[in-house]
GROMACS .gro file of C-alpha atoms in nm:
model
  214
    1MET     CA    1  -0.060  -2.931  -0.996
    2GLU     CA    2   0.080  -2.962  -1.346
    3ASN     CA    3   0.402  -2.770  -1.404
    4ASP     CA    4   0.257  -2.566  -1.694
    5LYS     CA    5  -0.044  -2.458  -1.488
    6PHE     CA    6   0.188  -2.371  -1.198
    7GLU     CA    7   0.404  -2.153  -1.423
    8LYS     CA    8   0.100  -1.971  -1.565
    9ARG     CA    9  -0.034  -1.890  -1.218
   10LEU     CA   10   0.309  -1.776  -1.102
   11HIS     CA   11   0.337  -1.552  -1.408
   12TYR     CA   12  -0.006  -1.408  -1.325
   13ALA     CA   13   0.112  -1.336  -0.970
   14TYR     CA   14   0.414  -1.155  -1.113
   15THR     CA   15   0.187  -0.955  -1.346
   16LEU     CA   16  -0.029  -0.852  -1.049
   17SER     CA   17   0.281  -0.731  -0.864
   18MET     CA   18   0.385  -0.520  -1.165
   19ILE     CA   19   0.034  -0.374  -1.192
   20THR     CA   20   0.057  -0.283  -0.823
   21ILE     CA   21   0.388  -0.102  -0.880
   22GLY     CA   22   0.260   0.082  -1.188
   23TYR     CA   23  -0.066   0.185  -1.024
   24ASN     CA   24   0.109   0.315  -0.712
   25LEU     CA   25   0.346   0.523  -0.924
   26VAL     CA   26   0.055   0.689  -1.104
   27GLU     CA   27  -0.150   0.724  -0.786
   28GLY     CA   28   0.145   0.873  -0.601
   29GLY     CA   29   0.208   1.131  -0.872
   30VAL     CA   30  -0.157   1.236  -0.900
   31SER     CA   31  -0.212   1.244  -0.524
   32THR     CA   32   0.096   1.449  -0.438
   33PHE     CA   33   0.023   1.695  -0.721
   34PHE     CA   34  -0.337   1.761  -0.621
   35GLY     CA   35  -0.255   1.731  -0.252
   36ALA     CA   36  -0.004   2.013  -0.287
   37SER     CA   37  -0.214   2.231  -0.519
   38ASP     CA   38  -0.536   2.189  -0.317
   39GLU     CA   39  -0.350   2.207   0.016
   40THR     CA   40  -0.497   1.881   0.142
   41LEU     CA   41  -0.253   1.708   0.373
   42ALA     CA   42  -0.438   1.376   0.376
   43LEU     CA   43  -0.420   1.339  -0.003
   44PHE     CA   44  -0.057   1.449  -0.013
   45GLY     CA   45   0.037   1.198   0.257
   46PHE     CA   46  -0.161   0.927   0.078
   47GLY     CA   47   0.042   0.998  -0.235
   48LEU     CA   48   0.372   0.975  -0.051
   49ASP     CA   49   0.261   0.643   0.098
   50SER     CA   50   0.188   0.519  -0.255
   51PHE     CA   51   0.547   0.599  -0.356
   52VAL     CA   52   0.678   0.410  -0.054
   53GLU     CA   53   0.460   0.112  -0.147
   54VAL     CA   54   0.642   0.106  -0.480
   55LEU     CA   55   0.963   0.022  -0.291
   56SER     CA   56   0.786  -0.262  -0.114
   57GLY     CA   57   0.631  -0.375  -0.442
   58VAL     CA   58   0.972  -0.399  -0.608
   59GLY     CA   59   1.085  -0.634  -0.331
   60ILE     CA   60   0.774  -0.850  -0.378
   61ALA     CA   61   0.819  -0.861  -0.757
   62HIS     CA   62   1.180  -0.968  -0.708
   63MET     CA   63   1.069  -1.242  -0.469
   64ILE     CA   64   0.808  -1.379  -0.712
   65TYR     CA   65   1.069  -1.372  -0.989
   66ARG     CA   66   1.290  -1.591  -0.769
   67MET     CA   67   0.995  -1.824  -0.709
   68LYS     CA   68   0.972  -1.880  -1.085
   69ARG     CA   69   1.316  -2.041  -1.065
   70ASN     CA   70   1.326  -2.219  -0.730
   71PRO     CA   71   1.110  -2.261  -0.416
   72VAL     CA   72   1.149  -1.965  -0.181
   73THR     CA   73   1.159  -2.005   0.197
   74GLU     CA   74   1.338  -1.686   0.304
   75ARG     CA   75   1.390  -1.332   0.180
   76ASP     CA   76   1.722  -1.267   0.011
   77GLY     CA   77   1.952  -0.968   0.068
   78PHE     CA   78   1.779  -0.749  -0.192
   79GLU     CA   79   1.436  -0.803  -0.036
   80VAL     CA   80   1.566  -0.743   0.317
   81THR     CA   81   1.727  -0.416   0.205
   82ALA     CA   82   1.404  -0.313   0.031
   83LEU     CA   83   1.211  -0.379   0.353
   84LYS     CA   84   1.455  -0.171   0.561
   85ILE     CA   85   1.437   0.122   0.317
   86THR     CA   86   1.058   0.091   0.309
   87GLY     CA   87   1.037   0.084   0.689
   88THR     CA   88   1.260   0.392   0.723
   89ALA     CA   89   1.062   0.584   0.461
   90LEU     CA   90   0.733   0.496   0.633
   91TYR     CA   91   0.862   0.613   0.973
   92ILE     CA   92   0.974   0.942   0.819
   93LEU     CA   93   0.637   0.978   0.644
   94ALA     CA   94   0.447   0.911   0.968
   95ALA     CA   95   0.653   1.171   1.157
   96GLY     CA   96   0.609   1.427   0.880
   97LEU     CA   97   0.233   1.378   0.867
   98VAL     CA   98   0.200   1.419   1.245
   99VAL     CA   99   0.401   1.742   1.236
  100GLY     CA  100   0.203   1.864   0.935
  101ALA     CA  101  -0.129   1.787   1.103
  102VAL     CA  102  -0.027   1.970   1.421
  103LEU     CA  103   0.085   2.276   1.223
  104ALA     CA  104  -0.237   2.269   1.018
  105ILE     CA  105  -0.444   2.271   1.337
  106ILE     CA  106  -0.235   2.548   1.497
  107ASN     CA  107  -0.246   2.764   1.183
  108LYS     CA  108  -0.611   2.672   1.117
  109SER     CA  109  -0.522   2.566   0.763
  110GLU     CA  110  -0.795   2.408   0.552
  111PRO     CA  111  -0.791   2.256   0.200
  112GLU     CA  112  -0.927   2.452  -0.095
  113THR     CA  113  -1.115   2.140  -0.202
  114THR     CA  114  -1.097   1.765  -0.138
  115LEU     CA  115  -1.271   1.657  -0.458
  116ALA     CA  116  -0.950   1.507  -0.597
  117GLY     CA  117  -0.913   1.307  -0.277
  118ILE     CA  118  -1.260   1.158  -0.323
  119ILE     CA  119  -1.187   1.055  -0.681
  120VAL     CA  120  -0.845   0.908  -0.597
  121ALA     CA  121  -0.985   0.720  -0.296
  122VAL     CA  122  -1.270   0.563  -0.494
  123LEU     CA  123  -1.036   0.453  -0.773
  124SER     CA  124  -0.792   0.316  -0.516
  125ILE     CA  125  -1.063   0.120  -0.333
  126LEU     CA  126  -1.176  -0.044  -0.657
  127THR     CA  127  -0.822  -0.119  -0.774
  128MET     CA  128  -0.693  -0.248  -0.441
  129TYR     CA  129  -0.999  -0.469  -0.394
  130PHE     CA  130  -0.938  -0.628  -0.735
  131LEU     CA  131  -0.567  -0.678  -0.665
  132TYR     CA  132  -0.632  -0.818  -0.316
  133ARG     CA  133  -0.892  -1.065  -0.441
  134GLU     CA  134  -0.675  -1.186  -0.729
  135LYS     CA  135  -0.358  -1.213  -0.518
  136ILE     CA  136  -0.539  -1.416  -0.253
  137LYS     CA  137  -0.687  -1.642  -0.519
  138VAL     CA  138  -0.358  -1.713  -0.697
  139GLY     CA  139  -0.169  -1.737  -0.367
  140GLU     CA  140  -0.406  -2.005  -0.240
  141GLU     CA  141  -0.395  -2.191  -0.571
  142LEU     CA  142  -0.014  -2.194  -0.556
  143GLU     CA  143  -0.018  -2.258  -0.179
  144SER     CA  144   0.228  -1.968  -0.157
  145GLN     CA  145   0.258  -1.781   0.174
  146PRO     CA  146   0.467  -1.500   0.016
  147ILE     CA  147   0.193  -1.417  -0.236
  148ILE     CA  148  -0.080  -1.439   0.029
  149SER     CA  149   0.128  -1.208   0.248
  150ASP     CA  150   0.156  -0.960  -0.040
  151ALA     CA  151  -0.223  -0.972  -0.074
  152LYS     CA  152  -0.257  -0.878   0.293
  153CYS     CA  153  -0.035  -0.575   0.228
  154THR     CA  154  -0.270  -0.478  -0.054
  155LYS     CA  155  -0.564  -0.512   0.188
  156THR     CA  156  -0.394  -0.258   0.416
  157CYS     CA  157  -0.379  -0.013   0.124
  158PHE     CA  158  -0.749  -0.086   0.067
  159TYR     CA  159  -0.831   0.021   0.424
  160LEU     CA  160  -0.607   0.326   0.391
  161SER     CA  161  -0.814   0.440   0.092
  162PHE     CA  162  -1.126   0.444   0.311
  163ILE     CA  163  -0.957   0.682   0.554
  164LEU     CA  164  -0.882   0.920   0.267
  165LEU     CA  165  -1.236   0.884   0.131
  166ALA     CA  166  -1.397   0.952   0.469
  167SER     CA  167  -1.191   1.263   0.546
  168SER     CA  168  -1.229   1.398   0.191
  169LEU     CA  169  -1.605   1.342   0.182
  170LEU     CA  170  -1.665   1.496   0.524
  171TYR     CA  171  -1.477   1.810   0.431
  172GLU     CA  172  -1.611   1.844   0.077
  173LEU     CA  173  -1.974   1.804   0.187
  174TRP     CA  174  -1.978   1.982   0.523
  175GLN     CA  175  -1.642   2.163   0.556
  176ILE     CA  176  -1.585   2.009   0.898
  177PRO     CA  177  -1.281   2.184   1.052
  178TYR     CA  178  -0.958   1.987   1.088
  179VAL     CA  179  -1.104   1.669   0.935
  180ASP     CA  180  -0.828   1.676   0.671
  181ALA     CA  181  -0.566   1.694   0.946
  182LEU     CA  182  -0.735   1.405   1.127
  183GLY     CA  183  -0.735   1.204   0.804
  184SER     CA  184  -0.361   1.261   0.767
  185LEU     CA  185  -0.312   1.136   1.125
  186GLY     CA  186  -0.499   0.819   1.032
  187ILE     CA  187  -0.266   0.771   0.736
  188ALA     CA  188   0.031   0.841   0.965
  189TRP     CA  189  -0.083   0.565   1.202
  190TYR     CA  190  -0.101   0.314   0.917
  191ALA     CA  191   0.239   0.430   0.788
  192TRP     CA  192   0.394   0.376   1.133
  193LYS     CA  193   0.231   0.033   1.160
  194GLU     CA  194   0.355  -0.071   0.815
  195GLY     CA  195   0.703   0.061   0.894
  196LYS     CA  196   0.720  -0.143   1.212
  197GLU     CA  197   0.610  -0.458   1.028
  198ALA     CA  198   0.866  -0.395   0.753
  199PHE     CA  199   1.152  -0.387   1.005
  200GLU     CA  200   1.019  -0.696   1.187
  201ASN     CA  201   1.001  -0.891   0.861
  202ALA     CA  202   1.346  -0.773   0.754
  203LYS     CA  203   1.487  -0.892   1.085
  204SER     CA  204   1.327  -1.237   1.076
  205LYS     CA  205   1.361  -1.294   0.699
  206SER     CA  206   1.076  -1.542   0.743
  207LEU     CA  207   0.795  -1.568   0.488
  208SER     CA  208   0.561  -1.744   0.729
  209CYS     CA  209   0.403  -1.476   0.942
  210SER     CA  210   0.069  -1.395   1.097
  211SER     CA  211   0.080  -1.015   1.063
  212ASP     CA  212  -0.149  -0.832   0.825
  213CYS     CA  213   0.140  -0.733   0.604
  214CYS     CA  214   0.440  -0.953   0.543
   0.00000   0.00000   0.00000
């Protein structure tokens, strides 16, 4: 691969990482606002997860920036610290969502509406699919495991959006009791899974992994 073409693809990968960070910031703000105002736990938890993904995204952007200078085989101290902070935040989020879901069921709390959740989920599905497809494409062209691993993290966010969409649609259309609480538990499970993977990757420092999110 010619050096100029390599640099252009690497710059595109960096641009995709910055788009991911920017989108998650906006998504997190919108989701937590409407999640709190509409009293929908699933949307609120989804928004908090988006903010945590920003921390992970910063680590990825930093790693790609390093790749623009020299080949990267391991995570550096900044990226390891970002992973540890991300993992801790995800564990806290998972615990909070479980407690919130239990309290919602006990108190028989239901959202005022989940329309915002439907809109956010649809936009997220479209955006994350685009980012996943482009990251995989550029990662394979560059033969870069770090970028492919980042794409797999984006795919996890893609699946998470379907959980939010399903719980929001079921409640908005048929007002099924506790479906919002169940949706938040699904998000909590993914948060716990991502947190575990973050700590495992921070411990190994390796960029060659077989997990869904590296």
